[in-house]
Amino acid sequence: MLRIANIEEIEGLLLCLPALACEQEQDSGDFPRNVAAWLAKLEAALAANRLHHAGSIAALRSAATAATMGSIPIGLQIQGTPTRRRLGAMVASHVLQRACEVASSVIAENRPRLSEAERVAQQIVAAARSRSLVMPRNPGMDNTQHLRSLRREFSANPDLENATVHLEGLVGPQDMLVLLDRALGSG
């Protein structure tokens, strides 16, 4: 189960794609090198989370590297005589698209669970506020301690106990606190 911070890290990497597409449109000579750097970051993020998708990204990165050395990947059709620069840019574009598909599938696998957890956290906080269970933070208490205290309070309430357990089951105890914090901030 990916944690919220990890999902958001991968989403952040996907947000770098428009800048890379602009480099390609401007026929930047740095495009293949920047794609390779982006692939390395994505691979590292996936590997840090022990996701097998990191292997797919490593293979794509390898294909991009081989193209900069003049190797044409199997299945890639090229018209005319390719220069190394043109080949590198073409393969970089191809692997970027494939890597985007891999990263998007990782997000798609986790987004429904996270969306449900966000919805449940909003409902818990709304119900807790209606029951006056959300108290202001004590001055000597840090935010994490305050959130843990609220979580205990919510769990002790018979009306909120099941929803609290469900939320923790969806995202785990640490991410539960993150979502409760976000829900408290939005209200």
mmCIF file of N, CA, C and O in Angstrom, residues 1-86:
data_model
loop_
_atom_site.group_PDB
_atom_site.id
_atom_site.type_symbol
_atom_site.label_atom_id
_atom_site.label_comp_id
_atom_site.label_asym_id
_atom_site.label_seq_id
_atom_site.Cartn_x
_atom_site.Cartn_y
_atom_site.Cartn_z
ATOM 1 N N MET A 1 0.856 -1.174 0.000
ATOM 2 C CA MET A 1 0.000 0.000 0.000
ATOM 3 C C MET A 1 0.898 1.232 0.000
ATOM 4 O O MET A 1 1.711 1.407 0.897
ATOM 5 N N LEU A 2 0.764 2.042 -1.028
ATOM 6 C CA LEU A 2 1.536 3.277 -1.106
ATOM 7 C C LEU A 2 0.991 4.300 -0.123
ATOM 8 O O LEU A 2 -0.224 4.433 0.036
ATOM 9 N N ARG A 3 1.885 5.018 0.501
ATOM 10 C CA ARG A 3 1.492 6.084 1.416
ATOM 11 C C ARG A 3 1.178 7.343 0.626
ATOM 12 O O ARG A 3 1.569 7.491 -0.531
ATOM 13 N N ILE A 4 0.484 8.263 1.238
ATOM 14 C CA ILE A 4 0.066 9.500 0.584
ATOM 15 C C ILE A 4 1.268 10.254 0.027
ATOM 16 O O ILE A 4 1.238 10.715 -1.123
ATOM 17 N N ALA A 5 2.312 10.397 0.812
ATOM 18 C CA ALA A 5 3.498 11.142 0.365
ATOM 19 C C ALA A 5 4.103 10.513 -0.878
ATOM 20 O O ALA A 5 4.568 11.223 -1.782
ATOM 21 N N ASN A 6 4.088 9.184 -0.964
ATOM 22 C CA ASN A 6 4.654 8.501 -2.122
ATOM 23 C C ASN A 6 3.793 8.680 -3.364
ATOM 24 O O ASN A 6 4.311 8.882 -4.469
ATOM 25 N N ILE A 7 2.483 8.609 -3.191
ATOM 26 C CA ILE A 7 1.572 8.851 -4.308
ATOM 27 C C ILE A 7 1.756 10.277 -4.819
ATOM 28 O O ILE A 7 1.850 10.518 -6.020
ATOM 29 N N GLU A 8 1.828 11.213 -3.895
ATOM 30 C CA GLU A 8 1.994 12.617 -4.288
ATOM 31 C C GLU A 8 3.353 12.874 -4.921
ATOM 32 O O GLU A 8 3.486 13.739 -5.788
ATOM 33 N N GLU A 9 4.379 12.130 -4.517
ATOM 34 C CA GLU A 9 5.689 12.257 -5.159
ATOM 35 C C GLU A 9 5.615 11.824 -6.621
ATOM 36 O O GLU A 9 6.142 12.505 -7.508
ATOM 37 N N ILE A 10 4.953 10.710 -6.882
ATOM 38 C CA ILE A 10 4.816 10.228 -8.253
ATOM 39 C C ILE A 10 3.954 11.188 -9.064
ATOM 40 O O ILE A 10 4.261 11.498 -10.216
ATOM 41 N N GLU A 11 2.891 11.700 -8.457
ATOM 42 C CA GLU A 11 2.062 12.693 -9.143
ATOM 43 C C GLU A 11 2.874 13.947 -9.455
ATOM 44 O O GLU A 11 2.719 14.546 -10.527
ATOM 45 N N GLY A 12 3.752 14.330 -8.548
ATOM 46 C CA GLY A 12 4.617 15.486 -8.783
ATOM 47 C C GLY A 12 5.556 15.258 -9.956
ATOM 48 O O GLY A 12 5.817 16.178 -10.749
ATOM 49 N N LEU A 13 6.056 14.039 -10.068
ATOM 50 C CA LEU A 13 6.906 13.719 -11.215
ATOM 51 C C LEU A 13 6.113 13.801 -12.521
ATOM 52 O O LEU A 13 6.630 14.268 -13.542
ATOM 53 N N LEU A 14 4.879 13.377 -12.497
ATOM 54 C CA LEU A 14 4.037 13.484 -13.699
ATOM 55 C C LEU A 14 3.780 14.947 -14.069
ATOM 56 O O LEU A 14 3.628 15.269 -15.243
ATOM 57 N N LEU A 15 3.771 15.807 -13.070
ATOM 58 C CA LEU A 15 3.567 17.234 -13.351
ATOM 59 C C LEU A 15 4.776 17.880 -14.033
ATOM 60 O O LEU A 15 4.681 19.002 -14.527
ATOM 61 N N CYS A 16 5.895 17.173 -14.079
ATOM 62 C CA CYS A 16 7.084 17.664 -14.789
ATOM 63 C C CYS A 16 6.979 17.420 -16.295
ATOM 64 O O CYS A 16 7.754 17.991 -17.069
ATOM 65 N N LEU A 17 6.054 16.577 -16.712
ATOM 66 C CA LEU A 17 5.944 16.217 -18.125
ATOM 67 C C LEU A 17 5.630 17.392 -19.052
ATOM 68 O O LEU A 17 6.177 17.444 -20.157
ATOM 69 N N PRO A 18 4.784 18.342 -18.681
ATOM 70 C CA PRO A 18 4.557 19.463 -19.597
ATOM 71 C C PRO A 18 5.841 20.235 -19.946
ATOM 72 O O PRO A 18 6.029 20.641 -21.097
ATOM 73 N N ALA A 19 6.722 20.390 -18.975
ATOM 74 C CA ALA A 19 7.988 21.090 -19.242
ATOM 75 C C ALA A 19 8.851 20.279 -20.210
ATOM 76 O O ALA A 19 9.490 20.840 -21.109
ATOM 77 N N LEU A 20 8.856 18.968 -20.045
ATOM 78 C CA LEU A 20 9.617 18.123 -20.969
ATOM 79 C C LEU A 20 9.014 18.169 -22.367
ATOM 80 O O LEU A 20 9.746 18.197 -23.367
ATOM 81 N N ALA A 21 7.692 18.196 -22.454
ATOM 82 C CA ALA A 21 7.035 18.291 -23.761
ATOM 83 C C ALA A 21 7.385 19.622 -24.442
ATOM 84 O O ALA A 21 7.601 19.659 -25.661
ATOM 85 N N CYS A 22 7.476 20.678 -23.653
ATOM 86 C CA CYS A 22 7.873 21.980 -24.217
ATOM 87 C C CYS A 22 9.300 21.916 -24.755
ATOM 88 O O CYS A 22 9.592 22.486 -25.819
ATOM 89 N N GLU A 23 10.183 21.238 -24.040
ATOM 90 C CA GLU A 23 11.560 21.079 -24.523
ATOM 91 C C GLU A 23 11.574 20.342 -25.862
ATOM 92 O O GLU A 23 12.318 20.708 -26.762
ATOM 93 N N GLN A 24 10.744 19.324 -25.962
ATOM 94 C CA GLN A 24 10.685 18.566 -27.205
ATOM 95 C C GLN A 24 10.150 19.450 -28.336
ATOM 96 O O GLN A 24 10.688 19.441 -29.451
ATOM 97 N N GLU A 25 9.105 20.212 -28.054
ATOM 98 C CA GLU A 25 8.531 21.099 -29.066
ATOM 99 C C GLU A 25 9.543 22.143 -29.548
ATOM 100 O O GLU A 25 9.531 22.534 -30.712
ATOM 101 N N GLN A 26 10.409 22.576 -28.655
ATOM 102 C CA GLN A 26 11.423 23.576 -28.998
ATOM 103 C C GLN A 26 12.674 22.935 -29.592
ATOM 104 O O GLN A 26 13.650 23.630 -29.850
ATOM 105 N N ASP A 27 12.624 21.632 -29.789
ATOM 106 C CA ASP A 27 13.740 20.872 -30.355
ATOM 107 C C ASP A 27 15.027 21.086 -29.559
ATOM 108 O O ASP A 27 16.117 21.243 -30.112
ATOM 109 N N SER A 28 14.867 21.077 -28.238
ATOM 110 C CA SER A 28 16.011 21.279 -27.345
ATOM 111 C C SER A 28 16.944 20.077 -27.390
ATOM 112 O O SER A 28 16.504 18.924 -27.332
ATOM 113 N N GLY A 29 18.216 20.345 -27.485
ATOM 114 C CA GLY A 29 19.212 19.279 -27.458
ATOM 115 C C GLY A 29 19.305 18.608 -26.098
ATOM 116 O O GLY A 29 19.839 17.506 -25.974
ATOM 117 N N ASP A 30 18.768 19.267 -25.060
ATOM 118 C CA ASP A 30 18.782 18.716 -23.700
ATOM 119 C C ASP A 30 17.624 17.760 -23.441
ATOM 120 O O ASP A 30 17.583 17.109 -22.405
ATOM 121 N N PHE A 31 16.675 17.693 -24.379
ATOM 122 C CA PHE A 31 15.476 16.870 -24.167
ATOM 123 C C PHE A 31 15.806 15.421 -23.797
ATOM 124 O O PHE A 31 15.341 14.945 -22.756
ATOM 125 N N PRO A 32 16.624 14.692 -24.577
ATOM 126 C CA PRO A 32 16.906 13.295 -24.201
ATOM 127 C C PRO A 32 17.585 13.161 -22.831
ATOM 128 O O PRO A 32 17.258 12.269 -22.041
ATOM 129 N N ARG A 33 18.486 14.079 -22.516
ATOM 130 C CA ARG A 33 19.190 14.031 -21.227
ATOM 131 C C ARG A 33 18.215 14.315 -20.073
ATOM 132 O O ARG A 33 18.254 13.650 -19.039
ATOM 133 N N ASN A 34 17.314 15.271 -20.278
ATOM 134 C CA ASN A 34 16.345 15.590 -19.232
ATOM 135 C C ASN A 34 15.311 14.478 -19.056
ATOM 136 O O ASN A 34 14.843 14.230 -17.947
ATOM 137 N N VAL A 35 14.960 13.812 -20.152
ATOM 138 C CA VAL A 35 14.065 12.655 -20.048
ATOM 139 C C VAL A 35 14.758 11.556 -19.247
ATOM 140 O O VAL A 35 14.148 10.937 -18.369
ATOM 141 N N ALA A 36 16.032 11.321 -19.524
ATOM 142 C CA ALA A 36 16.778 10.294 -18.785
ATOM 143 C C ALA A 36 16.838 10.633 -17.296
ATOM 144 O O ALA A 36 16.686 9.739 -16.438
ATOM 145 N N ALA A 37 17.031 11.906 -16.976
ATOM 146 C CA ALA A 37 17.062 12.322 -15.570
ATOM 147 C C ALA A 37 15.695 12.115 -14.921
ATOM 148 O O ALA A 37 15.594 11.649 -13.777
ATOM 149 N N TRP A 38 14.629 12.445 -15.663
ATOM 150 C CA TRP A 38 13.279 12.252 -15.147
ATOM 151 C C TRP A 38 12.988 10.768 -14.925
ATOM 152 O O TRP A 38 12.412 10.382 -13.914
ATOM 153 N N LEU A 39 13.406 9.936 -15.873
ATOM 154 C CA LEU A 39 13.228 8.489 -15.728
ATOM 155 C C LEU A 39 13.955 7.972 -14.491
ATOM 156 O O LEU A 39 13.430 7.117 -13.765
ATOM 157 N N ALA A 40 15.153 8.479 -14.246
ATOM 158 C CA ALA A 40 15.920 8.050 -13.068
ATOM 159 C C ALA A 40 15.192 8.432 -11.783
ATOM 160 O O ALA A 40 15.151 7.636 -10.822
ATOM 161 N N LYS A 41 14.590 9.615 -11.750
ATOM 162 C CA LYS A 41 13.828 10.033 -10.560
ATOM 163 C C LYS A 41 12.602 9.152 -10.357
ATOM 164 O O LYS A 41 12.300 8.738 -9.231
ATOM 165 N N LEU A 42 11.901 8.874 -11.455
ATOM 166 C CA LEU A 42 10.721 8.017 -11.358
ATOM 167 C C LEU A 42 11.108 6.616 -10.913
ATOM 168 O O LEU A 42 10.471 6.031 -10.028
ATOM 169 N N GLU A 43 12.169 6.090 -11.493
ATOM 170 C CA GLU A 43 12.651 4.759 -11.110
ATOM 171 C C GLU A 43 13.006 4.718 -9.624
ATOM 172 O O GLU A 43 12.656 3.778 -8.911
ATOM 173 N N ALA A 44 13.688 5.748 -9.156
ATOM 174 C CA ALA A 44 14.081 5.805 -7.741
ATOM 175 C C ALA A 44 12.848 5.858 -6.835
ATOM 176 O O ALA A 44 12.811 5.182 -5.793
ATOM 177 N N ALA A 45 11.841 6.634 -7.225
ATOM 178 C CA ALA A 45 10.619 6.730 -6.417
ATOM 179 C C ALA A 45 9.908 5.383 -6.353
ATOM 180 O O ALA A 45 9.433 4.963 -5.289
ATOM 181 N N LEU A 46 9.850 4.700 -7.478
ATOM 182 C CA LEU A 46 9.188 3.396 -7.506
ATOM 183 C C LEU A 46 9.998 2.342 -6.739
ATOM 184 O O LEU A 46 9.435 1.532 -5.999
ATOM 185 N N ALA A 47 11.312 2.369 -6.913
ATOM 186 C CA ALA A 47 12.172 1.406 -6.218
ATOM 187 C C ALA A 47 12.140 1.632 -4.707
ATOM 188 O O ALA A 47 12.144 0.671 -3.935
ATOM 189 N N ALA A 48 12.100 2.888 -4.277
ATOM 190 C CA ALA A 48 12.056 3.192 -2.846
ATOM 191 C C ALA A 48 10.794 2.617 -2.202
ATOM 192 O O ALA A 48 10.787 2.306 -1.010
ATOM 193 N N ASN A 49 9.749 2.463 -3.008
ATOM 194 C CA ASN A 49 8.496 1.895 -2.510
ATOM 195 C C ASN A 49 8.369 0.411 -2.817
ATOM 196 O O ASN A 49 7.304 -0.167 -2.667
ATOM 197 N N ARG A 50 9.470 -0.157 -3.297
ATOM 198 C CA ARG A 50 9.549 -1.581 -3.598
ATOM 199 C C ARG A 50 8.477 -2.023 -4.600
ATOM 200 O O ARG A 50 7.887 -3.091 -4.478
ATOM 201 N N LEU A 51 8.241 -1.173 -5.591
ATOM 202 C CA LEU A 51 7.270 -1.480 -6.636
ATOM 203 C C LEU A 51 7.992 -2.095 -7.829
ATOM 204 O O LEU A 51 9.002 -1.554 -8.288
ATOM 205 N N HIS A 52 7.459 -3.185 -8.328
ATOM 206 C CA HIS A 52 8.090 -3.872 -9.455
ATOM 207 C C HIS A 52 8.120 -3.008 -10.719
ATOM 208 O O HIS A 52 8.896 -3.275 -11.626
ATOM 209 N N HIS A 53 7.317 -1.973 -10.765
ATOM 210 C CA HIS A 53 7.289 -1.067 -11.918
ATOM 211 C C HIS A 53 8.644 -0.390 -12.143
ATOM 212 O O HIS A 53 8.929 0.077 -13.245
ATOM 213 N N ALA A 54 9.468 -0.355 -11.103
ATOM 214 C CA ALA A 54 10.801 0.254 -11.232
ATOM 215 C C ALA A 54 11.610 -0.464 -12.305
ATOM 216 O O ALA A 54 12.388 0.161 -13.034
ATOM 217 N N GLY A 55 11.421 -1.756 -12.449
ATOM 218 C CA GLY A 55 12.123 -2.527 -13.476
ATOM 219 C C GLY A 55 11.732 -2.096 -14.873
ATOM 220 O O GLY A 55 12.582 -2.005 -15.778
ATOM 221 N N SER A 56 10.454 -1.817 -15.081
ATOM 222 C CA SER A 56 9.994 -1.339 -16.391
ATOM 223 C C SER A 56 10.614 0.009 -16.721
ATOM 224 O O SER A 56 11.022 0.259 -17.867
ATOM 225 N N ILE A 57 10.705 0.861 -15.739
ATOM 226 C CA ILE A 57 11.289 2.185 -15.968
ATOM 227 C C ILE A 57 12.788 2.048 -16.238
ATOM 228 O O ILE A 57 13.339 2.740 -17.102
ATOM 229 N N ALA A 58 13.452 1.138 -15.540
ATOM 230 C CA ALA A 58 14.882 0.908 -15.784
ATOM 231 C C ALA A 58 15.102 0.432 -17.217
ATOM 232 O O ALA A 58 16.059 0.854 -17.884
ATOM 233 N N ALA A 59 14.230 -0.435 -17.706
ATOM 234 C CA ALA A 59 14.349 -0.921 -19.086
ATOM 235 C C ALA A 59 14.146 0.214 -20.082
ATOM 236 O O ALA A 59 14.862 0.313 -21.092
ATOM 237 N N LEU A 60 13.203 1.091 -19.796
ATOM 238 C CA LEU A 60 12.975 2.249 -20.677
ATOM 239 C C LEU A 60 14.176 3.192 -20.646
ATOM 240 O O LEU A 60 14.591 3.728 -21.682
ATOM 241 N N ARG A 61 14.729 3.378 -19.467
ATOM 242 C CA ARG A 61 15.917 4.237 -19.340
ATOM 243 C C ARG A 61 17.082 3.639 -20.117
ATOM 244 O O ARG A 61 17.836 4.344 -20.788
ATOM 245 N N SER A 62 17.199 2.329 -20.074
ATOM 246 C CA SER A 62 18.248 1.640 -20.818
ATOM 247 C C SER A 62 18.071 1.839 -22.323
ATOM 248 O O SER A 62 19.047 2.074 -23.050
ATOM 249 N N ALA A 63 16.830 1.757 -22.796
ATOM 250 C CA ALA A 63 16.559 1.969 -24.222
ATOM 251 C C ALA A 63 16.923 3.389 -24.639
ATOM 252 O O ALA A 63 17.483 3.606 -25.723
ATOM 253 N N ALA A 64 16.626 4.343 -23.781
ATOM 254 C CA ALA A 64 16.968 5.740 -24.090
ATOM 255 C C ALA A 64 18.479 5.923 -24.132
ATOM 256 O O ALA A 64 19.010 6.621 -25.011
ATOM 257 N N THR A 65 19.176 5.293 -23.224
ATOM 258 C CA THR A 65 20.640 5.372 -23.203
ATOM 259 C C THR A 65 21.229 4.729 -24.450
ATOM 260 O O THR A 65 22.143 5.283 -25.076
ATOM 261 N N ALA A 66 20.713 3.571 -24.826
ATOM 262 C CA ALA A 66 21.200 2.881 -26.022
ATOM 263 C C ALA A 66 20.965 3.722 -27.274
ATOM 264 O O ALA A 66 21.797 3.727 -28.195
ATOM 265 N N ALA A 67 19.859 4.448 -27.314
ATOM 266 C CA ALA A 67 19.568 5.288 -28.477
ATOM 267 C C ALA A 67 20.569 6.418 -28.618
ATOM 268 O O ALA A 67 20.929 6.803 -29.740
ATOM 269 N N THR A 68 21.047 6.955 -27.486
ATOM 270 C CA THR A 68 22.051 8.018 -27.575
ATOM 271 C C THR A 68 23.373 7.489 -28.122
ATOM 272 O O THR A 68 24.201 8.255 -28.592
ATOM 273 N N MET A 69 23.524 6.159 -28.105
ATOM 274 C CA MET A 69 24.730 5.536 -28.655
ATOM 275 C C MET A 69 24.497 5.012 -30.074
ATOM 276 O O MET A 69 25.338 4.330 -30.631
ATOM 277 N N GLY A 70 23.301 5.295 -30.607
ATOM 278 C CA GLY A 70 23.022 4.927 -31.987
ATOM 279 C C GLY A 70 22.225 3.657 -32.180
ATOM 280 O O GLY A 70 21.952 3.260 -33.306
ATOM 281 N N SER A 71 21.812 3.017 -31.115
ATOM 282 C CA SER A 71 21.044 1.775 -31.218
ATOM 283 C C SER A 71 19.564 2.094 -31.401
ATOM 284 O O SER A 71 18.996 2.902 -30.667
ATOM 285 N N ILE A 72 18.942 1.448 -32.377
ATOM 286 C CA ILE A 72 17.524 1.649 -32.642
ATOM 287 C C ILE A 72 16.742 0.537 -31.931
ATOM 288 O O ILE A 72 16.970 -0.638 -32.184
ATOM 289 N N PRO A 73 15.831 0.932 -31.027
ATOM 290 C CA PRO A 73 15.049 -0.079 -30.310
ATOM 291 C C PRO A 73 14.189 -0.908 -31.268
ATOM 292 O O PRO A 73 13.700 -0.396 -32.281
ATOM 293 N N ILE A 74 13.995 -2.163 -30.928
ATOM 294 C CA ILE A 74 13.177 -3.068 -31.725
ATOM 295 C C ILE A 74 11.739 -2.540 -31.754
ATOM 296 O O ILE A 74 11.198 -2.143 -30.737
ATOM 297 N N GLY A 75 11.164 -2.532 -32.928
ATOM 298 C CA GLY A 75 9.778 -2.111 -33.078
ATOM 299 C C GLY A 75 9.598 -0.637 -33.363
ATOM 300 O O GLY A 75 8.492 -0.194 -33.643
ATOM 301 N N LEU A 76 10.646 0.146 -33.288
ATOM 302 C CA LEU A 76 10.545 1.576 -33.557
ATOM 303 C C LEU A 76 10.852 1.818 -35.027
ATOM 304 O O LEU A 76 11.930 1.461 -35.509
ATOM 305 N N GLN A 77 9.902 2.367 -35.745
ATOM 306 C CA GLN A 77 10.058 2.625 -37.169
ATOM 307 C C GLN A 77 10.631 4.029 -37.381
ATOM 308 O O GLN A 77 10.116 5.003 -36.848
ATOM 309 N N ILE A 78 11.683 4.101 -38.197
ATOM 310 C CA ILE A 78 12.330 5.384 -38.478
ATOM 311 C C ILE A 78 12.359 5.577 -39.989
ATOM 312 O O ILE A 78 12.771 4.687 -40.730
ATOM 313 N N GLN A 79 11.912 6.743 -40.416
ATOM 314 C CA GLN A 79 11.958 7.069 -41.834
ATOM 315 C C GLN A 79 13.205 7.898 -42.105
ATOM 316 O O GLN A 79 13.527 8.806 -41.364
ATOM 317 N N GLY A 80 13.880 7.580 -43.165
ATOM 318 C CA GLY A 80 15.096 8.309 -43.509
ATOM 319 C C GLY A 80 16.272 7.832 -42.684
ATOM 320 O O GLY A 80 16.191 6.903 -41.898
ATOM 321 N N THR A 81 17.375 8.497 -42.881
ATOM 322 C CA THR A 81 18.582 8.165 -42.143
ATOM 323 C C THR A 81 18.580 8.947 -40.832
ATOM 324 O O THR A 81 18.601 10.172 -40.837
ATOM 325 N N PRO A 82 18.552 8.230 -39.717
ATOM 326 C CA PRO A 82 18.485 8.935 -38.432
ATOM 327 C C PRO A 82 19.865 9.428 -37.978
ATOM 328 O O PRO A 82 20.845 8.701 -38.049
ATOM 329 N N THR A 83 19.903 10.651 -37.534
ATOM 330 C CA THR A 83 21.115 11.138 -36.875
ATOM 331 C C THR A 83 21.014 10.703 -35.410
ATOM 332 O O THR A 83 19.927 10.366 -34.925
ATOM 333 N N ARG A 84 22.113 10.734 -34.711
ATOM 334 C CA ARG A 84 22.076 10.348 -33.289
ATOM 335 C C ARG A 84 21.162 11.283 -32.501
ATOM 336 O O ARG A 84 20.427 10.845 -31.626
ATOM 337 N N ARG A 85 21.218 12.559 -32.829
ATOM 338 C CA ARG A 85 20.395 13.535 -32.110
ATOM 339 C C ARG A 85 18.917 13.253 -32.351
ATOM 340 O O ARG A 85 18.118 13.238 -31.421
ATOM 341 N N ARG A 86 18.564 13.042 -33.617
ATOM 342 C CA ARG A 86 17.171 12.775 -33.969
ATOM 343 C C ARG A 86 16.703 11.457 -33.350
ATOM 344 O O ARG A 86 15.595 11.356 -32.819
#
